[in-house]
Amino acid sequence: MNNIFVDANRKQIAGRRRIDFTLRLLFLIATSIGVIALMALLIDIISDGISMLRPELFNNFPSRRASEAGMKSAIVGSLYMLLIMAPLSFLLGVGAAIYLEEYAKKNRITRMIQLNISTLAGVPSIVYGILGLTLFVRELHLGRSLLAGAFTMTLLVLPIIIVSAQEAIRAVPKSRRDASYALGATKWQTVSRSVLPSSISGILTGVILAMSRAIGETAPLVMIGALTFVAFLPTGPMDSFTVMPIQIYNWVSRPQASFQALAASGIIVLLVMLLLMNLSAILLRNKYNKHM
Amino acid sequence: MLLKRKGLKSLMMIMMMGLLILTAACGNKAEDSTSNGSSDTEQTSDDQSEDTALDDESADDEDVEVEMGGEIEIDGSSTVYPLTEAVAEDFGKFNPEVRVTVGISGTGGGFKRFCAGELAISDASRPITDEEAKTCSDNGIEYSDLTIAYDGLSLVVSKDNDFIDHLTVEELNKIFTTGSTVKTWADVRAGWPAEKILMYSPGAESGTYDYFNETILAKKGIRNDTQISFSEDDNTLVQGVEGSKYAIGYFGFAYYEENADKLKVVPIDAGKGAIAPSPETIKDGTYAPLSRPLYIYVNKAEISRPEVYAFADYYINNIGSLASEVGYVPLPDDKYSEEATKLH
């Protein structure tokens, strides 16, 4: 009698272990597919592009000869755009997040706004391009300028920044705010000296990740007419410009094999830039976390 | 706490910088408009000096050094882009102060901007349509159209394909036309294998498709079913055709030339015997009807700007040697001087 129970139990346990093992294997595969895909991409790109990764890529303007072509104007264009949109989207994004989390009453209108922002975060980027074309290029007469591009990209990343900043602010324990109020601080004093400093790492991480999305975007900028051949560096925000993904796209579509290699080396530069930005997000997070 | 305050302060600084940039933007715009105004007043004297300097190259160059600057906006066909890029690159070496930008909105997209008065020059892989020309005249835009080079639309099959020796225009029409019942090569010509044809075509947005539709399909449109794949990226078409013995595709001559080791070009018979595209047959027009001219459209009002005139002049005088370098076929030499007269 006893034996039967023990055996049944063992069978059951062995069965559960098998399920446990298969699921574990399944999850491991799920994880490794992403990693393997990234590795395969990196290796493929690096083997294609390493030969063209040379000083000319950074020092030269676009050219019809692959051996002389560089992406100086594209790199500088991407950086300038980033310089304009980073403070702008930070200001607007974090401001909106503070308002929604700290000031706004939790009523139907706030919920509507919230829903809208979450929806906007999922809108395809080309749609922002069309909006930017109508609003900034045509209506506000900014033309196909750096400023119009940066504004369009700001719109694109705003919802992402707002959502991540909101989450960071929400993660600050209520007790911190209560302590601040108990000392007689006003709302703004509480927000600026207690809530923001404790959530700044999360906010900055969100902002940097949003920025790295923006420098990889092509579609909205093609829409507002960022150009392909720009053999000068923009000197002001009203100048024409080009960005790295557009330059890469143009090189990929050339018939000559050497331009394909050039495109691959352009991708390496873009990837390194993205990795650096993500790395700085991690470093920032660690730095501020220590001060918590 | 102190550290955090510092962090906040630097954030405020960044925001201030953002505001500064914004105000700088507005300032810049005002400057632009004033500089435009002054160049308008100079125009009359420019025109005169331009005319006298025309036949003297060195005088023209001096002219350039003194007063040329400004921006020349060009947009349009991605097929013409490599040509304009090559010219812009060389022109920029002699005139670093002139800022030339070239976009690739497509022939149609380029004309839209051109007829809105946004462009000095529009790249086109087909002539302007009546509708587009009407928009232009409605907006008071006058233009000169310059033929700059030829492109030979090339029909290609895989290197492994051993049965195709040539195709006639009728056969092409039968294969590609909308609603076509052709499924296998045996349906095209008796004796060819009864294997399914895989077709590769540029997308409907491209001027290359427009041209094919007009000359081969009599504007009836291309078939759209499971046997045909479209791509805006010609390299994708090359890979597709290369991959199957029974595939066929078409694109610009430059792409065939660059991939001649992987592809076999199909001679086309339009009633005068089968002729394969080559620089010679495209140039002398025997590769009919698939050799097509490429154009630039120059806004006449813009020609009065010395830099635009100099650029267009440089374009037409140098494109002959640049065209073959980027994979296109130049016009006969005397044609270029003929085209150059349109600038006056």
XYZ file of C-alpha atoms in Angstrom:
636
model
C 0.000 0.000 0.000
C 2.681 2.388 1.049
C 4.869 1.441 -1.857
C 2.198 2.233 -4.356
C 1.868 5.748 -3.044
C 5.595 6.302 -3.096
C 5.880 5.045 -6.662
C 2.971 7.157 -7.857
C 4.544 10.138 -6.195
C 7.872 9.522 -7.821
C 6.272 9.247 -11.198
C 4.447 12.498 -10.621
C 7.584 14.258 -9.473
C 9.589 12.930 -12.397
C 6.857 14.152 -14.729
C 6.916 17.605 -13.195
C 10.673 17.731 -13.421
C 10.498 16.879 -17.100
C 8.049 19.709 -17.700
C 10.242 21.990 -15.647
C 13.273 21.015 -17.696
C 11.566 21.444 -21.082
C 10.193 24.835 -20.144
C 13.584 25.927 -18.898
C 15.113 24.825 -22.185
C 12.386 26.662 -24.079
C 13.013 29.901 -22.221
C 16.747 29.543 -22.710
C 16.196 29.159 -26.456
C 13.887 32.163 -26.445
C 16.589 34.234 -24.801
C 19.431 33.014 -26.942
C 17.606 33.631 -30.233
C 17.769 37.356 -29.589
C 21.414 37.210 -28.578
C 22.392 34.967 -31.485
C 20.563 37.194 -33.964
C 22.406 40.241 -32.638
C 25.737 38.393 -32.758
C 25.104 37.199 -36.316
C 24.199 40.742 -37.349
C 27.297 42.191 -35.710
C 29.658 39.625 -37.198
C 28.143 39.964 -40.656
C 28.268 43.764 -40.590
C 31.760 43.915 -39.165
C 33.183 41.442 -41.671
C 31.584 43.427 -44.504
C 32.428 46.875 -43.292
C 35.731 46.665 -41.460
C 37.752 47.217 -44.638
C 36.045 50.555 -45.308
C 36.279 51.753 -41.718
C 38.998 54.314 -42.229
C 39.634 58.009 -41.531
C 38.051 59.063 -44.850
C 34.709 57.817 -43.589
C 34.777 60.528 -40.935
C 36.651 63.243 -42.828
C 35.098 63.162 -46.289
C 31.808 64.273 -47.748
C 29.692 61.973 -49.929
C 31.234 61.097 -53.278
C 30.465 59.076 -56.389
C 33.609 57.069 -55.748
C 33.298 54.655 -52.869
C 37.009 55.022 -52.145
C 36.606 58.739 -51.460
C 33.145 58.793 -49.970
C 32.651 59.615 -46.331
C 29.793 60.466 -44.061
C 31.142 63.572 -42.335
C 28.047 65.650 -43.081
C 25.790 62.796 -41.959
C 27.600 62.248 -38.653
C 27.636 65.966 -37.881
C 23.995 66.279 -38.987
C 22.961 63.476 -36.631
C 24.883 65.037 -33.747
C 23.452 68.521 -34.315
C 19.963 67.132 -34.482
C 20.580 65.327 -31.227
C 21.900 68.520 -29.640
C 18.736 70.416 -30.513
C 16.240 67.720 -29.672
C 17.794 66.423 -26.437
C 17.156 69.534 -24.301
C 13.863 70.197 -26.029
C 12.424 66.743 -25.546
C 13.825 66.570 -22.003
C 12.159 69.821 -21.038
C 8.802 68.976 -22.604
C 8.810 65.285 -21.723
C 9.817 65.583 -18.088
C 7.609 68.629 -17.660
C 4.604 66.697 -18.927
C 5.480 63.720 -16.731
C 5.777 65.923 -13.605
C 2.469 67.562 -14.365
C 0.660 64.295 -14.965
C 2.111 62.559 -11.916
C 2.299 65.355 -9.354
C -0.097 68.119 -10.278
C -2.925 66.778 -12.436
C -6.062 65.593 -10.699
C -6.773 61.940 -11.319
C -9.941 62.406 -13.294
C -11.370 61.373 -16.622
C -9.480 64.012 -18.607
C -6.138 62.970 -17.174
C -6.927 59.377 -18.006
C -7.788 60.419 -21.570
C -4.479 62.265 -21.903
C -2.674 59.256 -20.478
C -4.337 56.948 -22.972
C -3.447 59.288 -25.808
C 0.192 59.424 -24.824
C 0.451 55.647 -24.599
C -1.155 55.352 -28.016
C 1.181 57.948 -29.496
C 4.157 55.918 -28.286
C 3.076 53.153 -30.664
C 2.313 55.264 -33.733
C 4.549 54.339 -36.715
C 7.342 56.842 -37.192
C 6.410 57.694 -40.796
C 3.195 59.240 -39.456
C 5.277 61.691 -37.440
C 7.116 62.456 -40.657
C 3.871 63.426 -42.372
C 2.899 65.555 -39.369
C 6.322 67.225 -39.351
C 6.084 67.900 -43.082
C 2.711 69.618 -42.726
C 3.303 71.404 -39.454
C 6.957 72.410 -39.350
C 8.065 72.398 -42.986
C 4.957 73.910 -44.581
C 2.865 75.723 -41.918
C 5.656 77.164 -39.809
C 7.866 77.701 -42.881
C 10.894 76.102 -41.314
C 11.713 74.466 -44.634
C 13.726 71.294 -44.865
C 15.982 72.475 -42.079
C 17.786 70.970 -39.144
C 15.247 72.625 -36.878
C 12.256 71.068 -38.655
C 13.970 67.672 -38.435
C 14.762 68.076 -34.760
C 11.206 69.190 -33.954
C 9.747 66.212 -35.797
C 12.064 63.850 -33.950
C 11.152 65.541 -30.656
C 7.500 64.757 -31.339
C 8.477 61.191 -32.136
C 10.320 60.556 -28.873
C 8.155 62.671 -26.550
C 5.612 59.954 -25.716
C 8.404 57.506 -24.930
C 10.112 60.000 -22.632
C 6.874 60.968 -20.905
C 5.929 57.376 -20.205
C 9.357 56.402 -18.874
C 9.682 59.580 -16.802
C 6.245 58.982 -15.334
C 7.248 55.493 -14.328
C 10.434 56.787 -12.712
C 8.519 59.452 -10.786
C 5.887 56.969 -9.720
C 8.587 54.725 -8.304
C 9.575 57.358 -5.741
C 8.052 56.198 -2.440
C 5.193 58.289 -1.097
C 6.969 58.499 2.243
C 9.608 60.773 0.684
C 7.000 63.262 -0.425
C 5.218 63.052 2.909
C 8.484 63.732 4.727
C 9.087 66.770 2.548
C 5.579 68.139 3.164
C 5.954 67.489 6.883
C 8.976 69.816 6.852
C 6.774 72.527 5.375
C 8.002 72.320 1.785
C 5.775 73.529 -1.012
C 4.770 71.310 -3.911
C 7.499 72.614 -6.223
C 10.125 72.334 -3.491
C 9.063 68.750 -2.941
C 9.157 67.952 -6.643
C 12.433 69.691 -7.421
C 14.411 68.705 -4.326
C 13.030 65.347 -3.393
C 11.122 63.625 -6.208
C 13.263 64.646 -9.202
C 16.657 63.868 -7.637
C 15.470 60.403 -6.614
C 13.984 59.646 -10.001
C 16.587 61.353 -12.184
C 18.447 58.125 -13.004
C 15.306 56.523 -14.349
C 14.363 59.656 -16.253
C 17.784 60.037 -17.845
C 17.866 56.391 -18.835
C 14.543 56.845 -20.584
C 15.711 60.003 -22.316
C 18.947 58.460 -23.557
C 17.185 55.351 -24.848
C 14.698 57.589 -26.652
C 17.604 59.556 -28.157
C 19.215 56.386 -29.418
C 15.952 55.471 -31.082
C 15.890 58.873 -32.741
C 19.347 58.680 -34.306
C 18.442 55.366 -35.920
C 15.219 56.654 -37.478
C 15.070 57.206 -41.224
C 11.446 57.286 -42.297
C 10.265 60.574 -40.724
C 13.352 62.408 -41.951
C 12.987 61.086 -45.485
C 9.425 62.372 -45.321
C 10.363 65.893 -44.262
C 13.068 65.861 -46.911
C 16.391 65.458 -45.193
C 18.724 65.260 -48.148
C 21.102 62.700 -49.459
C 23.925 64.742 -50.908
C 25.084 67.428 -48.524
C 28.726 68.389 -48.959
C 28.865 71.004 -46.223
C 28.346 71.111 -42.504
C 25.258 72.877 -41.220
C 26.241 76.205 -39.660
C 22.888 77.085 -38.175
C 19.617 75.382 -37.310
C 18.001 76.596 -40.545
C 20.495 74.779 -42.768
C 19.846 71.688 -44.844
C 21.193 68.525 -43.377
C 21.461 64.786 -43.725
C 21.722 62.049 -41.109
C 23.544 58.739 -40.879
C 20.663 56.327 -41.607
C 19.778 58.233 -44.792
C 23.374 58.150 -45.995
C 23.554 54.423 -45.272
C 20.267 53.808 -47.060
C 21.579 55.615 -50.115
C 24.792 53.605 -50.166
C 22.985 50.294 -49.791
C 20.889 50.994 -52.882
C 23.923 51.601 -55.125
C 24.820 48.960 -57.698
C 28.550 48.921 -56.874
C 29.711 46.317 -54.364
C 32.167 48.762 -52.803
C 29.266 50.985 -51.753
C 27.695 48.014 -49.989
C 30.873 47.663 -47.931
C 30.799 51.382 -47.297
C 27.221 51.090 -46.067
C 28.293 48.303 -43.709
C 31.031 50.483 -42.266
C 28.490 53.286 -41.852
C 26.315 50.848 -39.917
C 29.289 50.020 -37.668
C 29.668 53.714 -36.821
C 25.951 54.006 -36.095
C 25.991 50.845 -33.958
C 29.000 52.020 -31.969
C 27.238 55.315 -31.347
C 24.106 53.497 -30.174
C 26.114 51.231 -27.900
C 27.922 54.230 -26.399
C 24.626 55.946 -25.709
C 23.151 52.860 -24.097
C 26.334 52.421 -22.080
C 26.129 55.988 -20.853
C 22.530 55.349 -19.827
C 23.698 52.422 -17.707
C 26.586 54.405 -16.218
C 24.310 57.328 -15.354
C 21.856 55.015 -13.690
C 24.604 53.441 -11.586
C 26.075 56.800 -10.652
C 22.832 58.276 -9.405
C 21.700 55.070 -7.783
C 24.719 55.256 -5.464
C 23.634 58.654 -4.210
C 20.148 57.502 -3.375
C 21.964 66.413 -1.717
C 24.482 68.982 -2.904
C 25.463 66.761 -5.795
C 21.881 66.359 -6.802
C 21.307 70.098 -6.755
C 24.309 70.446 -9.035
C 22.819 67.885 -11.384
C 19.595 69.836 -11.549
C 21.459 73.051 -12.202
C 23.323 71.561 -15.133
C 20.023 70.328 -16.487
C 18.688 73.850 -16.338
C 21.773 74.952 -18.230
C 21.064 72.456 -20.976
C 17.536 73.750 -21.260
C 18.778 77.305 -21.512
C 21.101 76.237 -24.303
C 18.150 74.732 -26.118
C 16.324 78.052 -25.889
C 19.382 79.887 -27.161
C 19.562 77.657 -30.179
C 15.907 78.379 -30.884
C 16.409 82.125 -30.788
C 19.507 81.798 -32.936
C 17.321 80.024 -35.467
C 14.991 82.967 -35.783
C 17.926 85.336 -36.147
C 19.340 83.262 -38.935
C 16.118 83.314 -40.861
C 16.029 87.096 -40.833
C 19.592 87.181 -42.139
C 18.666 84.846 -44.947
C 15.892 87.050 -46.178
C 18.043 90.164 -46.174
C 20.836 88.472 -48.081
C 18.294 87.283 -50.630
C 17.086 90.816 -51.065
C 20.530 92.162 -51.754
C 21.298 89.473 -54.322
C 18.121 90.441 -56.146
C 19.378 93.966 -56.625
C 22.686 92.701 -57.931
C 21.050 90.553 -60.529
C 21.077 92.932 -63.438
C 24.796 93.529 -63.246
C 25.407 89.809 -62.798
C 23.557 89.004 -65.964
C 25.710 91.315 -67.992
C 28.993 90.087 -66.593
C 27.777 86.542 -67.070
C 27.106 87.062 -70.744
C 30.473 88.578 -71.455
C 32.283 85.966 -69.403
C 30.582 83.080 -71.102
C 33.086 82.252 -73.794
C 36.029 82.905 -71.526
C 36.419 80.161 -68.969
C 38.988 81.852 -66.775
C 36.987 85.036 -66.513
C 34.009 82.959 -65.514
C 35.999 81.363 -62.733
C 37.104 84.720 -61.381
C 33.536 85.809 -61.386
C 32.804 82.737 -59.345
C 35.402 83.475 -56.690
C 34.153 86.979 -56.079
C 30.419 86.734 -55.758
C 29.163 83.186 -55.788
C 27.630 81.753 -52.711
C 24.185 80.712 -51.733
C 22.385 77.425 -51.935
C 21.218 75.350 -54.875
C 18.438 72.945 -53.994
C 18.028 69.894 -56.195
C 15.642 66.992 -55.726
C 13.955 64.324 -57.817
C 14.672 60.980 -59.452
C 16.871 58.520 -57.651
C 17.962 57.213 -61.066
C 19.408 60.615 -61.975
C 20.819 61.091 -58.476
C 24.246 59.494 -59.119
C 24.730 61.842 -62.095
C 23.782 64.978 -60.202
C 25.805 63.840 -57.208
C 28.881 63.430 -59.379
C 28.431 66.911 -60.858
C 27.719 68.467 -57.463
C 30.815 66.826 -56.035
C 33.126 68.168 -58.743
C 31.426 71.564 -58.879
C 31.882 71.841 -55.126
C 35.638 71.411 -55.491
C 35.851 74.600 -57.566
C 33.110 76.488 -55.749
C 33.244 75.569 -52.087
C 31.078 78.557 -51.170
C 28.107 77.319 -53.164
C 26.078 74.844 -51.181
C 24.492 72.228 -53.394
C 22.055 69.753 -51.859
C 20.560 66.804 -53.712
C 17.579 64.778 -52.536
C 15.887 61.638 -53.844
C 12.132 62.214 -53.616
C 11.552 60.444 -56.946
C 10.730 62.046 -60.283
C 7.125 62.781 -59.296
C 8.032 64.037 -55.836
C 10.724 66.226 -57.353
C 8.312 67.835 -59.817
C 5.847 68.515 -57.006
C 8.484 70.527 -55.157
C 9.844 72.035 -58.379
C 6.440 73.374 -59.437
C 5.886 74.767 -55.944
C 8.998 76.872 -56.553
C 11.035 75.120 -53.865
C 13.785 73.848 -56.157
C 16.328 75.312 -58.530
C 16.720 72.057 -60.423
C 14.615 68.904 -60.599
C 16.085 65.532 -61.574
C 13.771 63.494 -63.800
C 13.901 60.048 -65.394
C 10.904 60.885 -67.608
C 9.597 64.079 -69.217
C 7.258 66.265 -67.185
C 3.588 65.223 -67.535
C 0.898 67.594 -68.792
C -0.632 67.705 -65.357
C 2.664 68.594 -63.700
C 3.404 71.170 -66.375
C 0.035 72.764 -65.675
C 0.815 73.039 -61.949
C 4.083 74.680 -62.883
C 2.477 77.250 -65.180
C -0.285 77.901 -62.617
C 2.425 78.817 -60.143
C 4.277 80.907 -62.705
C 7.256 78.580 -62.868
C 9.039 78.544 -66.216
C 11.689 75.963 -66.882
C 14.236 74.607 -69.333
C 14.495 70.860 -69.781
C 17.975 69.533 -70.504
C 18.651 66.000 -71.646
C 21.764 64.866 -69.809
C 22.332 61.162 -70.530
C 20.732 57.903 -71.575
C 19.847 54.895 -69.562
C 19.107 51.543 -71.154
C 16.423 49.621 -69.356
C 17.849 46.105 -69.250
C 15.920 42.838 -69.190
C 17.968 40.233 -67.339
C 17.830 36.549 -66.515
C 20.056 34.281 -64.481
C 23.435 33.134 -65.843
C 22.113 29.568 -65.663
C 19.305 30.331 -68.043
C 20.303 28.588 -71.275
C 17.135 28.755 -73.353
C 16.461 32.479 -73.799
C 18.304 33.967 -76.763
C 16.100 37.015 -77.166
C 12.596 38.307 -76.427
C 10.338 40.376 -78.617
C 8.413 43.389 -77.361
C 5.166 41.420 -77.838
C 6.471 38.555 -75.742
C 7.493 40.973 -73.003
C 4.071 42.532 -73.075
C 2.495 39.065 -72.890
C 4.601 38.139 -69.860
C 4.257 41.304 -67.810
C 0.944 42.894 -68.741
C -1.834 43.179 -66.228
C -4.102 40.126 -66.165
C -1.552 38.053 -68.073
C -2.316 34.347 -68.318
C 1.319 33.413 -68.901
C 2.484 31.062 -66.168
C 5.427 29.151 -67.576
C 8.100 29.830 -70.150
C 6.337 27.369 -72.454
C 3.433 29.834 -72.593
C 5.799 32.474 -73.967
C 7.395 30.573 -76.798
C 6.881 26.978 -77.882
C 9.833 24.778 -77.024
C 10.816 26.619 -73.871
C 10.580 24.658 -70.594
C 7.236 24.441 -68.833
C 8.699 25.986 -65.705
C 7.032 28.741 -63.713
C 8.345 32.230 -64.493
C 9.456 34.280 -61.495
C 9.292 37.996 -62.204
C 11.050 40.883 -60.521
C 10.061 44.481 -61.107
C 10.802 47.898 -59.601
C 7.894 49.302 -57.581
C 5.200 51.553 -59.009
C 6.800 54.653 -57.464
C 9.897 54.423 -59.609
C 10.447 56.147 -62.927
C 11.919 52.884 -64.207
C 8.569 51.183 -63.781
C 6.814 54.165 -65.390
C 9.029 53.859 -68.416
C 8.549 50.107 -68.747
C 4.799 50.538 -68.351
C 4.729 53.152 -71.078
C 6.945 51.517 -73.682
C 6.219 47.818 -73.216
C 2.860 47.592 -71.470
C 1.139 50.420 -73.384
C 0.293 52.090 -70.043
C -1.997 49.207 -69.074
C -0.100 48.472 -65.875
C 1.913 45.493 -64.744
C 0.442 42.204 -63.501
C 0.180 41.801 -59.777
C -0.028 38.195 -58.621
C 1.982 35.549 -56.832
C 4.495 35.190 -59.664
C 5.842 38.727 -59.464
C 7.835 40.503 -56.749
C 8.288 44.258 -56.467
C 11.105 46.123 -54.808
C 12.263 49.727 -54.761
C 15.769 48.460 -54.142
C 17.378 47.334 -57.394
C 19.919 45.194 -55.536
C 17.041 43.072 -54.276
C 15.920 42.568 -57.867
C 19.466 41.548 -58.858
C 19.568 38.964 -56.076
C 16.123 37.643 -56.991
C 16.948 37.125 -60.656
C 20.343 35.690 -59.842
C 18.755 33.126 -57.529
C 16.588 31.242 -60.008
C 17.154 29.786 -63.455
C 13.599 30.688 -64.465
C 13.518 34.259 -63.185
C 13.387 37.461 -65.220
C 13.635 41.076 -64.143
C 14.415 44.574 -65.387
C 16.217 47.665 -64.133
C 18.620 50.406 -65.199
C 21.666 49.565 -67.320
C 24.055 50.583 -64.515
C 22.813 47.744 -62.339
C 23.258 45.214 -65.121
C 26.747 46.487 -65.914
C 27.780 46.235 -62.277
C 26.434 42.682 -62.007
C 27.308 41.454 -65.507
C 29.201 38.495 -64.023
C 26.054 37.188 -62.315
C 23.367 38.025 -64.851
C 22.615 37.474 -68.516
C 21.099 40.341 -70.430
C 18.286 39.538 -72.874
C 18.486 41.098 -76.344
C 15.206 42.754 -77.291
C 13.597 42.521 -80.718
C 11.299 45.399 -81.604
C 10.903 44.359 -85.227
C 14.412 45.159 -86.409
C 16.239 42.149 -85.033
C 17.352 41.337 -81.506
C 19.582 43.985 -79.959
C 21.285 43.820 -76.591
C 21.833 46.984 -74.549
C 25.370 48.319 -74.637
C 26.757 51.852 -74.436
C 26.849 51.931 -78.256
C 23.343 50.627 -78.967
C 21.855 52.841 -76.260
C 23.701 55.890 -77.541
C 22.768 55.526 -81.198
C 19.175 54.623 -80.350
C 19.182 51.142 -81.926
C 18.360 49.641 -78.530
C 14.765 50.691 -78.948
C 12.338 51.155 -77.332
C 14.028 50.658 -73.981
C 16.779 53.247 -74.090
C 15.489 56.304 -72.312
C 16.793 59.826 -71.901
C 17.325 61.342 -68.447
C 16.646 65.009 -67.752
C 17.222 67.883 -65.458
C 14.643 70.664 -65.304
C 16.046 74.075 -64.457
C 13.834 76.824 -63.065
C 14.251 79.798 -65.435
C 13.874 82.378 -62.690
C 16.689 80.675 -60.799
C 19.060 80.729 -63.783
C 19.498 84.454 -63.176
C 21.282 83.571 -59.955
C 24.940 83.321 -60.985
C 25.594 80.187 -58.952
C 22.650 78.325 -60.497
C 23.710 79.342 -63.983
C 27.277 78.292 -63.279
C 26.123 74.968 -61.890
C 23.793 74.178 -64.810
C 26.487 75.229 -67.250
C 29.050 73.072 -65.488
C 26.540 70.210 -65.453
C 25.922 70.178 -69.189
C 29.597 70.650 -70.067
C 30.925 67.889 -67.826
C 28.187 65.285 -67.611
C 29.441 63.624 -70.793
C 32.569 62.325 -69.113
C 30.930 61.759 -65.717
C 27.983 59.751 -67.075
C 29.949 56.669 -68.047
C 31.811 56.785 -64.767
C 28.594 56.271 -62.805
C 27.190 53.683 -65.230
C 25.114 55.728 -67.659
C 25.494 56.406 -71.356
C 26.445 59.940 -72.451
C 24.775 61.754 -75.336
C 26.788 62.309 -78.531
C 29.129 65.274 -77.948
C 27.404 67.713 -80.299
C 24.106 67.125 -78.463
C 25.528 68.654 -75.301
C 26.340 71.985 -76.910
C 22.830 71.939 -78.322
C 21.400 71.370 -74.856
C 23.609 74.102 -73.402
C 21.916 76.727 -75.584
C 18.677 76.104 -73.688
C 20.216 77.817 -70.689
C 20.242 81.206 -72.329
